[in-house]
mmCIF file of N, CA and C in Angstrom:
data_model
loop_
_atom_site.group_PDB
_atom_site.id
_atom_site.type_symbol
_atom_site.label_atom_id
_atom_site.label_comp_id
_atom_site.label_asym_id
_atom_site.label_seq_id
_atom_site.Cartn_x
_atom_site.Cartn_y
_atom_site.Cartn_z
ATOM 1 N N UNK M 1 92.041 60.447 175.040
ATOM 2 C CA UNK M 1 90.901 58.527 174.932
ATOM 3 C C UNK M 1 91.955 57.684 174.541
ATOM 4 N N UNK M 2 93.180 57.800 173.219
ATOM 5 C CA UNK M 2 94.408 56.735 173.162
ATOM 6 C C UNK M 2 94.875 56.102 173.738
ATOM 7 N N UNK M 3 94.797 57.180 175.036
ATOM 8 C CA UNK M 3 96.354 56.381 176.701
ATOM 9 C C UNK M 3 95.111 55.909 176.776
ATOM 10 N N UNK M 4 94.128 55.580 177.066
ATOM 11 C CA UNK M 4 93.100 54.740 178.062
ATOM 12 C C UNK M 4 93.376 53.562 177.218
ATOM 13 N N UNK M 5 92.403 53.773 175.358
ATOM 14 C CA UNK M 5 92.643 52.114 175.439
ATOM 15 C C UNK M 5 92.994 52.612 173.892
ATOM 16 N N UNK M 6 93.165 50.886 173.637
ATOM 17 C CA UNK M 6 93.703 51.035 172.334
ATOM 18 C C UNK M 6 93.234 49.923 171.619
ATOM 19 N N UNK M 7 93.579 49.629 169.781
ATOM 20 C CA UNK M 7 92.533 49.450 169.116
ATOM 21 C C UNK M 7 92.913 47.557 169.532
ATOM 22 N N UNK M 8 92.204 46.617 169.231
ATOM 23 C CA UNK M 8 92.029 45.729 169.809
ATOM 24 C C UNK M 8 91.851 44.491 171.175
ATOM 25 N N UNK M 9 91.748 45.580 171.955
ATOM 26 C CA UNK M 9 91.512 45.892 173.572
ATOM 27 C C UNK M 9 89.898 45.731 173.599
ATOM 28 N N UNK M 10 89.439 44.678 174.961
ATOM 29 C CA UNK M 10 88.026 44.389 175.023
ATOM 30 C C UNK M 10 88.246 44.209 176.608
ATOM 31 N N UNK M 11 86.657 44.961 175.777
ATOM 32 C CA UNK M 11 86.513 45.572 177.238
ATOM 33 C C UNK M 11 84.809 45.563 177.376
ATOM 34 N N UNK M 12 84.091 46.165 178.917
ATOM 35 C CA UNK M 12 83.807 45.536 178.554
ATOM 36 C C UNK M 12 82.106 47.270 179.409
ATOM 37 N N UNK M 13 81.305 47.346 178.653
ATOM 38 C CA UNK M 13 80.087 48.468 178.358
ATOM 39 C C UNK M 13 79.031 48.647 178.841
ATOM 40 N N UNK M 14 78.157 49.523 178.853
ATOM 41 C CA UNK M 14 76.251 49.593 179.173
ATOM 42 C C UNK M 14 76.205 50.503 177.413
ATOM 43 N N UNK M 15 74.921 49.456 177.445
ATOM 44 C CA UNK M 15 74.752 50.526 176.344
ATOM 45 C C UNK M 15 73.562 51.810 176.681
ATOM 46 N N UNK M 16 74.593 52.823 176.217
ATOM 47 C CA UNK M 16 73.521 54.174 176.126
ATOM 48 C C UNK M 16 72.405 54.746 175.347
ATOM 49 N N UNK M 17 72.460 54.303 174.042
ATOM 50 C CA UNK M 17 71.330 54.378 172.941
ATOM 51 C C UNK M 17 71.847 53.699 172.230
ATOM 52 N N UNK M 18 70.272 54.237 171.249
ATOM 53 C CA UNK M 18 70.631 53.073 170.123
ATOM 54 C C UNK M 18 69.574 53.647 168.969
ATOM 55 N N UNK M 19 70.359 53.689 167.638
ATOM 56 C CA UNK M 19 69.516 53.396 166.538
ATOM 57 C C UNK M 19 69.454 53.112 165.366
ATOM 58 N N UNK M 20 69.270 53.035 163.865
ATOM 59 C CA UNK M 20 68.743 51.929 162.642
ATOM 60 C C UNK M 20 69.714 52.166 163.354
ATOM 61 N N UNK M 21 71.467 52.594 162.580
ATOM 62 C CA UNK M 21 73.035 52.280 162.237
ATOM 63 C C UNK M 21 73.277 51.234 162.784
ATOM 64 N N UNK M 22 72.704 51.501 164.930
ATOM 65 C CA UNK M 22 74.101 51.367 165.899
ATOM 66 C C UNK M 22 73.301 51.544 167.031
ATOM 67 N N UNK M 23 74.525 51.488 168.178
ATOM 68 C CA UNK M 23 74.752 51.204 169.263
ATOM 69 C C UNK M 23 75.213 52.182 169.919
ATOM 70 N N UNK M 24 75.059 53.007 171.133
ATOM 71 C CA UNK M 24 76.316 53.614 171.469
ATOM 72 C C UNK M 24 76.456 52.341 172.971
ATOM 73 N N UNK M 25 77.658 52.832 173.243
ATOM 74 C CA UNK M 25 78.772 52.264 174.076
ATOM 75 C C UNK M 25 79.209 53.130 175.267
ATOM 76 N N UNK M 26 79.039 53.080 176.761
ATOM 77 C CA UNK M 26 79.928 53.668 176.940
ATOM 78 C C UNK M 26 80.637 53.042 177.819
ATOM 79 N N UNK M 27 81.967 52.904 177.815
ATOM 80 C CA UNK M 27 83.036 53.185 177.901
ATOM 81 C C UNK M 27 83.546 52.705 179.753
ATOM 82 N N UNK M 28 84.050 54.189 179.410
ATOM 83 C CA UNK M 28 84.015 54.024 181.213
ATOM 84 C C UNK M 28 83.277 55.713 182.139
ATOM 85 N N UNK M 29 82.427 55.930 182.038
ATOM 86 C CA UNK M 29 81.151 56.612 182.264
ATOM 87 C C UNK M 29 81.198 58.084 181.511
ATOM 88 N N UNK M 30 82.928 58.156 181.023
ATOM 89 C CA UNK M 30 82.901 59.612 179.913
ATOM 90 C C UNK M 30 82.924 59.488 178.784
ATOM 91 N N UNK M 31 83.233 57.828 178.321
ATOM 92 C CA UNK M 31 84.006 57.981 176.593
ATOM 93 C C UNK M 31 83.204 56.709 175.924
ATOM 94 N N UNK M 32 82.189 56.795 175.144
ATOM 95 C CA UNK M 32 81.366 56.479 174.791
ATOM 96 C C UNK M 32 82.421 56.050 172.943
ATOM 97 N N UNK M 33 80.991 54.852 172.663
ATOM 98 C CA UNK M 33 82.060 54.594 170.977
ATOM 99 C C UNK M 33 80.117 53.703 170.617
ATOM 100 N N UNK M 34 81.018 53.673 169.061
ATOM 101 C CA UNK M 34 79.346 52.801 168.002
ATOM 102 C C UNK M 34 79.989 51.330 168.130
ATOM 103 N N UNK M 35 78.618 51.023 168.258
ATOM 104 C CA UNK M 35 79.206 49.849 167.386
ATOM 105 C C UNK M 35 77.283 49.183 166.213
ATOM 106 N N UNK M 36 78.774 49.376 164.626
ATOM 107 C CA UNK M 36 78.048 49.702 163.911
ATOM 108 C C UNK M 36 76.502 48.283 163.792
ATOM 109 N N UNK M 37 75.557 47.929 163.248
ATOM 110 C CA UNK M 37 74.624 47.369 163.256
ATOM 111 C C UNK M 37 74.928 45.808 162.738
ATOM 112 N N UNK M 38 76.147 46.843 161.868
ATOM 113 C CA UNK M 38 76.376 44.710 161.130
ATOM 114 C C UNK M 38 77.781 44.204 162.352
ATOM 115 N N UNK M 39 78.137 44.921 163.329
ATOM 116 C CA UNK M 39 79.061 44.731 163.785
ATOM 117 C C UNK M 39 78.632 44.014 165.033
ATOM 118 N N UNK M 40 76.858 43.718 165.740
ATOM 119 C CA UNK M 40 76.247 43.777 166.554
ATOM 120 C C UNK M 40 75.918 42.193 166.479
ATOM 121 N N UNK M 41 75.729 41.176 165.237
ATOM 122 C CA UNK M 41 75.902 39.643 166.288
ATOM 123 C C UNK M 41 76.342 39.074 164.936
ATOM 124 N N UNK M 42 76.150 37.410 165.336
ATOM 125 C CA UNK M 42 76.646 37.082 163.026
ATOM 126 C C UNK M 42 75.180 36.758 162.653
ATOM 127 N N UNK M 43 75.199 37.037 161.746
ATOM 128 C CA UNK M 43 74.113 36.535 160.477
ATOM 129 C C UNK M 43 73.675 38.127 160.450
ATOM 130 N N UNK M 44 72.638 38.295 159.555
ATOM 131 C CA UNK M 44 71.590 40.260 159.107
ATOM 132 C C UNK M 44 71.540 39.572 160.462
ATOM 133 N N UNK M 45 70.607 41.360 161.115
ATOM 134 C CA UNK M 45 70.274 41.804 161.975
ATOM 135 C C UNK M 45 69.609 43.769 161.065
ATOM 136 N N UNK M 46 67.791 42.191 161.654
ATOM 137 C CA UNK M 46 67.044 43.965 160.550
ATOM 138 C C UNK M 46 66.869 44.566 161.502
ATOM 139 N N UNK M 47 66.379 44.405 162.966
ATOM 140 C CA UNK M 47 66.199 45.870 164.154
ATOM 141 C C UNK M 47 66.915 45.045 164.526
ATOM 142 N N UNK M 48 67.882 45.899 165.889
ATOM 143 C CA UNK M 48 68.832 46.228 166.337
ATOM 144 C C UNK M 48 68.433 45.355 167.712
ATOM 145 N N UNK M 49 66.786 46.341 168.233
ATOM 146 C CA UNK M 49 66.194 46.327 168.904
ATOM 147 C C UNK M 49 66.167 44.723 169.528
ATOM 148 N N UNK M 50 66.417 43.700 168.809
ATOM 149 C CA UNK M 50 65.651 42.820 169.085
ATOM 150 C C UNK M 50 67.105 41.716 169.920
ATOM 151 N N UNK M 51 68.505 42.264 169.375
ATOM 152 C CA UNK M 51 69.476 41.763 169.980
ATOM 153 C C UNK M 51 70.063 42.911 171.214
ATOM 154 N N UNK M 52 69.922 44.104 171.444
ATOM 155 C CA UNK M 52 70.176 44.704 172.812
ATOM 156 C C UNK M 52 69.714 46.182 173.492
ATOM 157 N N UNK M 53 69.222 45.805 173.990
ATOM 158 C CA UNK M 53 68.440 46.460 175.037
ATOM 159 C C UNK M 53 68.603 48.479 175.729
ATOM 160 N N UNK M 54 68.587 49.418 175.660
ATOM 161 C CA UNK M 54 69.272 50.708 176.450
ATOM 162 C C UNK M 54 69.791 49.942 178.601
ATOM 163 N N UNK M 55 70.956 49.954 178.631
ATOM 164 C CA UNK M 55 70.988 49.517 179.637
ATOM 165 C C UNK M 55 72.067 48.159 179.661
ATOM 166 N N UNK M 56 71.940 48.011 179.017
ATOM 167 C CA UNK M 56 72.727 46.331 178.915
ATOM 168 C C UNK M 56 74.467 45.898 178.713
ATOM 169 N N UNK M 57 74.625 45.496 179.216
ATOM 170 C CA UNK M 57 76.021 45.342 179.447
ATOM 171 C C UNK M 57 76.576 44.405 179.072
ATOM 172 N N UNK M 58 77.800 45.198 178.086
ATOM 173 C CA UNK M 58 78.163 44.271 176.170
ATOM 174 C C UNK M 58 79.202 43.565 176.510
ATOM 175 N N UNK M 59 80.507 42.947 176.018
ATOM 176 C CA UNK M 59 81.600 42.311 176.149
ATOM 177 C C UNK M 59 81.715 43.372 174.676
ATOM 178 N N UNK M 60 82.460 44.215 174.404
ATOM 179 C CA UNK M 60 83.231 45.519 173.251
ATOM 180 C C UNK M 60 84.230 44.794 172.812
ATOM 181 N N UNK M 61 84.926 44.971 171.066
ATOM 182 C CA UNK M 61 86.221 44.332 170.906
ATOM 183 C C UNK M 61 86.135 46.810 170.307
ATOM 184 N N UNK M 62 87.663 47.203 170.542
ATOM 185 C CA UNK M 62 87.368 48.094 170.152
ATOM 186 C C UNK M 62 88.319 48.479 168.833
ATOM 187 N N UNK M 63 87.145 48.170 167.503
ATOM 188 C CA UNK M 63 88.583 48.357 166.169
ATOM 189 C C UNK M 63 88.892 48.946 165.759
ATOM 190 N N UNK M 64 88.625 50.777 166.528
ATOM 191 C CA UNK M 64 89.488 51.987 165.381
ATOM 192 C C UNK M 64 88.765 53.064 166.783
ATOM 193 N N UNK M 65 90.314 53.410 166.772
ATOM 194 C CA UNK M 65 90.305 55.382 167.474
ATOM 195 C C UNK M 65 91.017 55.779 166.461
ATOM 196 N N UNK M 66 89.878 56.837 166.204
ATOM 197 C CA UNK M 66 90.381 58.201 165.770
ATOM 198 C C UNK M 66 89.625 59.633 166.871
ATOM 199 N N UNK M 67 91.203 59.818 167.025
ATOM 200 C CA UNK M 67 91.560 61.001 168.136
ATOM 201 C C UNK M 67 91.053 61.993 168.056
ATOM 202 N N UNK M 68 91.164 62.174 166.628
ATOM 203 C CA UNK M 68 90.747 63.744 165.833
ATOM 204 C C UNK M 68 89.974 64.291 166.190
ATOM 205 N N UNK M 69 88.851 62.935 165.304
ATOM 206 C CA UNK M 69 87.485 62.926 165.383
ATOM 207 C C UNK M 69 87.059 62.247 166.877
ATOM 208 N N UNK M 70 87.451 62.210 168.018
ATOM 209 C CA UNK M 70 86.755 61.150 169.463
ATOM 210 C C UNK M 70 86.140 60.259 169.104
ATOM 211 N N UNK M 71 86.237 59.560 168.251
ATOM 212 C CA UNK M 71 85.523 58.520 167.786
ATOM 213 C C UNK M 71 85.863 57.481 168.015
ATOM 214 N N UNK M 72 85.003 56.168 168.192
ATOM 215 C CA UNK M 72 85.886 54.680 168.577
ATOM 216 C C UNK M 72 84.724 53.580 167.862
ATOM 217 N N UNK M 73 85.361 52.817 167.645
ATOM 218 C CA UNK M 73 83.807 51.652 166.660
ATOM 219 C C UNK M 73 84.431 50.468 167.481
ATOM 220 N N UNK M 74 83.751 50.218 167.803
ATOM 221 C CA UNK M 74 83.412 48.671 168.549
ATOM 222 C C UNK M 74 82.781 47.775 168.154
ATOM 223 N N UNK M 75 82.808 46.516 168.939
ATOM 224 C CA UNK M 75 82.120 45.214 167.750
ATOM 225 C C UNK M 75 82.045 44.637 168.690
ATOM 226 N N UNK M 76 80.792 44.095 168.494
ATOM 227 C CA UNK M 76 79.977 43.238 170.462
ATOM 228 C C UNK M 76 80.551 41.583 169.424
ATOM 229 N N UNK M 77 80.089 41.748 168.149
ATOM 230 C CA UNK M 77 80.483 40.227 167.340
ATOM 231 C C UNK M 77 81.910 39.793 167.475
ATOM 232 N N UNK M 78 82.585 41.008 167.799
ATOM 233 C CA UNK M 78 84.436 39.869 167.554
ATOM 234 C C UNK M 78 84.868 39.904 169.216
ATOM 235 N N UNK M 79 84.084 40.553 169.684
ATOM 236 C CA UNK M 79 84.444 40.855 171.334
ATOM 237 C C UNK M 79 84.175 38.984 171.803
ATOM 238 N N UNK M 80 82.774 38.518 171.194
ATOM 239 C CA UNK M 80 82.368 36.910 171.947
ATOM 240 C C UNK M 80 83.305 36.350 170.284
ATOM 241 N N UNK M 81 83.519 36.761 169.681
ATOM 242 C CA UNK M 81 84.405 35.440 168.750
ATOM 243 C C UNK M 81 85.281 35.023 169.258
ATOM 244 N N UNK M 82 86.238 36.162 169.869
ATOM 245 C CA UNK M 82 87.885 36.450 170.624
ATOM 246 C C UNK M 82 87.351 34.973 171.896
ATOM 247 N N UNK M 83 86.655 34.951 172.321
ATOM 248 C CA UNK M 83 85.966 34.112 173.662
ATOM 249 C C UNK M 83 85.231 32.630 173.689
ATOM 250 N N UNK M 84 85.453 32.701 171.275
ATOM 251 C CA UNK M 84 84.553 31.271 171.415
ATOM 252 C C UNK M 84 84.800 30.383 172.120
ATOM 253 N N UNK M 85 85.026 28.975 172.000
ATOM 254 C CA UNK M 85 85.462 28.008 173.303
ATOM 255 C C UNK M 85 85.548 26.805 171.880
ATOM 256 N N UNK M 86 86.766 27.201 171.152
ATOM 257 C CA UNK M 86 87.415 26.168 170.223
ATOM 258 C C UNK M 86 86.634 24.834 169.940
ATOM 259 N N UNK M 87 86.383 24.339 168.691
ATOM 260 C CA UNK M 87 85.205 23.155 169.328
ATOM 261 C C UNK M 87 86.809 22.032 168.008
ATOM 262 N N UNK M 88 86.136 20.865 168.133
ATOM 263 C CA UNK M 88 86.431 20.453 168.065
ATOM 264 C C UNK M 88 85.779 19.226 167.136
ATOM 265 N N UNK M 89 86.497 20.098 165.573
ATOM 266 C CA UNK M 89 86.275 19.551 164.062
ATOM 267 C C UNK M 89 85.658 18.318 164.073
ATOM 268 N N UNK M 90 83.770 18.084 163.055
ATOM 269 C CA UNK M 90 83.346 16.472 163.617
ATOM 270 C C UNK M 90 83.378 16.101 162.074
ATOM 271 N N UNK M 91 83.862 14.594 162.825
ATOM 272 C CA UNK M 91 83.995 13.655 161.767
ATOM 273 C C UNK M 91 82.753 13.295 161.060
ATOM 274 N N UNK M 92 82.893 14.115 159.704
ATOM 275 C CA UNK M 92 81.996 13.964 158.425
ATOM 276 C C UNK M 92 81.642 13.226 157.948
ATOM 277 N N UNK M 93 80.237 11.448 158.084
ATOM 278 C CA UNK M 93 80.054 11.511 157.135
ATOM 279 C C UNK M 93 79.645 10.603 155.976
ATOM 280 N N UNK M 94 80.241 9.829 155.792
ATOM 281 C CA UNK M 94 80.426 9.646 154.293
ATOM 282 C C UNK M 94 79.589 9.492 153.269
ATOM 283 N N UNK M 95 78.504 9.602 152.067
ATOM 284 C CA UNK M 95 77.489 9.263 151.593
ATOM 285 C C UNK M 95 76.973 8.225 151.919
ATOM 286 N N UNK M 96 78.049 6.994 152.044
ATOM 287 C CA UNK M 96 77.253 5.558 152.536
ATOM 288 C C UNK M 96 77.104 5.351 153.566
ATOM 289 N N UNK M 97 77.873 5.919 154.408
ATOM 290 C CA UNK M 97 77.359 6.171 156.186
ATOM 291 C C UNK M 97 75.464 6.556 156.433
ATOM 292 N N UNK M 98 76.058 8.147 155.685
ATOM 293 C CA UNK M 98 74.720 8.430 155.863
ATOM 294 C C UNK M 98 73.715 7.680 155.060
ATOM 295 N N UNK M 99 73.239 7.300 153.590
ATOM 296 C CA UNK M 99 72.749 6.409 153.741
ATOM 297 C C UNK M 99 72.043 4.724 154.245
ATOM 298 N N UNK M 100 72.966 4.523 155.129
ATOM 299 C CA UNK M 100 73.195 3.342 155.451
ATOM 300 C C UNK M 100 72.428 4.324 157.584
ATOM 301 N N UNK M 101 73.291 5.513 157.679
ATOM 302 C CA UNK M 101 71.919 5.488 158.658
ATOM 303 C C UNK M 101 70.398 5.970 158.495
ATOM 304 N N UNK M 102 70.764 6.782 157.470
ATOM 305 C CA UNK M 102 68.987 6.716 157.319
ATOM 306 C C UNK M 102 68.324 5.488 156.998
ATOM 307 N N UNK M 103 68.153 4.563 155.894
ATOM 308 C CA UNK M 103 68.179 3.724 155.910
ATOM 309 C C UNK M 103 67.744 2.482 157.069
ATOM 310 N N UNK M 104 68.773 2.464 158.120
ATOM 311 C CA UNK M 104 68.211 2.347 159.969
ATOM 312 C C UNK M 104 67.523 2.645 159.612
ATOM 313 N N UNK M 105 67.686 4.310 160.669
ATOM 314 C CA UNK M 105 65.694 4.214 161.116
ATOM 315 C C UNK M 105 64.623 5.071 160.105
ATOM 316 N N UNK M 106 64.604 4.230 159.339
ATOM 317 C CA UNK M 106 63.373 4.349 157.973
ATOM 318 C C UNK M 106 63.370 2.683 158.632
ATOM 319 N N UNK M 107 63.394 1.701 157.952
ATOM 320 C CA UNK M 107 63.469 -0.017 159.051
ATOM 321 C C UNK M 107 63.187 0.556 160.494
ATOM 322 N N UNK M 108 63.413 1.182 161.057
ATOM 323 C CA UNK M 108 63.215 1.093 162.660
ATOM 324 C C UNK M 108 61.724 1.397 162.447
ATOM 325 N N UNK M 109 61.554 2.786 162.373
ATOM 326 C CA UNK M 109 60.703 3.691 162.230
ATOM 327 C C UNK M 109 59.647 2.174 161.223
ATOM 328 N N UNK M 110 59.607 2.048 160.075
ATOM 329 C CA UNK M 110 58.278 1.812 159.666
ATOM 330 C C UNK M 110 58.341 -0.489 160.408
ATOM 331 N N UNK M 111 58.978 -0.778 160.773
ATOM 332 C CA UNK M 111 58.971 -1.825 161.279
ATOM 333 C C UNK M 111 57.810 -1.337 162.869
ATOM 334 N N UNK M 112 57.847 -0.746 163.787
ATOM 335 C CA UNK M 112 58.172 0.205 164.513
ATOM 336 C C UNK M 112 56.660 0.196 163.704
ATOM 337 N N UNK M 113 56.087 1.070 162.952
ATOM 338 C CA UNK M 113 54.066 0.850 163.011
ATOM 339 C C UNK M 113 53.781 -0.007 162.014
ATOM 340 N N UNK M 114 54.071 -0.961 161.989
ATOM 341 C CA UNK M 114 54.005 -2.872 161.444
ATOM 342 C C UNK M 114 53.067 -3.254 162.201
ATOM 343 N N UNK M 115 54.681 -3.102 163.406
ATOM 344 C CA UNK M 115 53.628 -3.688 164.757
ATOM 345 C C UNK M 115 52.781 -3.071 165.314
ATOM 346 N N UNK M 116 52.592 -1.749 165.241
ATOM 347 C CA UNK M 116 51.826 -0.641 165.933
ATOM 348 C C UNK M 116 50.183 -1.338 164.846
ATOM 349 N N UNK M 117 50.287 -1.697 164.089
ATOM 350 C CA UNK M 117 49.047 -1.198 162.632
ATOM 351 C C UNK M 117 48.339 -2.922 163.209
ATOM 352 N N UNK M 118 49.182 -4.476 163.343
ATOM 353 C CA UNK M 118 49.026 -5.888 163.629
ATOM 354 C C UNK M 118 48.614 -5.406 164.966
ATOM 355 N N UNK M 119 48.814 -4.962 165.731
ATOM 356 C CA UNK M 119 48.376 -4.905 167.042
ATOM 357 C C UNK M 119 46.899 -4.865 167.210
ATOM 358 N N UNK M 120 46.780 -3.089 166.676
ATOM 359 C CA UNK M 120 45.547 -3.328 166.781
ATOM 360 C C UNK M 120 44.436 -3.671 165.425
ATOM 361 N N UNK M 121 44.621 -4.142 164.526
ATOM 362 C CA UNK M 121 44.108 -5.754 163.851
ATOM 363 C C UNK M 121 43.701 -6.655 164.300
ATOM 364 N N UNK M 122 44.082 -7.026 165.253
ATOM 365 C CA UNK M 122 44.018 -8.528 165.968
ATOM 366 C C UNK M 122 43.317 -7.936 167.044
ATOM 367 N N UNK M 123 43.007 -7.254 167.294
ATOM 368 C CA UNK M 123 42.133 -6.371 168.854
ATOM 369 C C UNK M 123 41.226 -7.608 168.200
#
């Protein structure tokens, strides 16, 4: 088992079974691993069936291999994190800029509404 797979390796597998605590993934037809529910998606997941279904092809990262017990721990969340493109940090607006932008938007909307109201009253 451990000769074929290594901890940290990212591979594709097929969901073969779903339980309330996680999903069983077939890695090569003869080897299966378990993705615990906490390693399926980012954030809280109350129902595993909302995220994956039996037969889905998923990319998984091998977290641990216990050759004695024949268990492989997997993570879909970690595999997706590895492939996520790095984005440039966005410039945060200062509180003053933020307030000014909000005020501009408010004044524009207010002016548009006032113009609309005047048009209706002058008909």
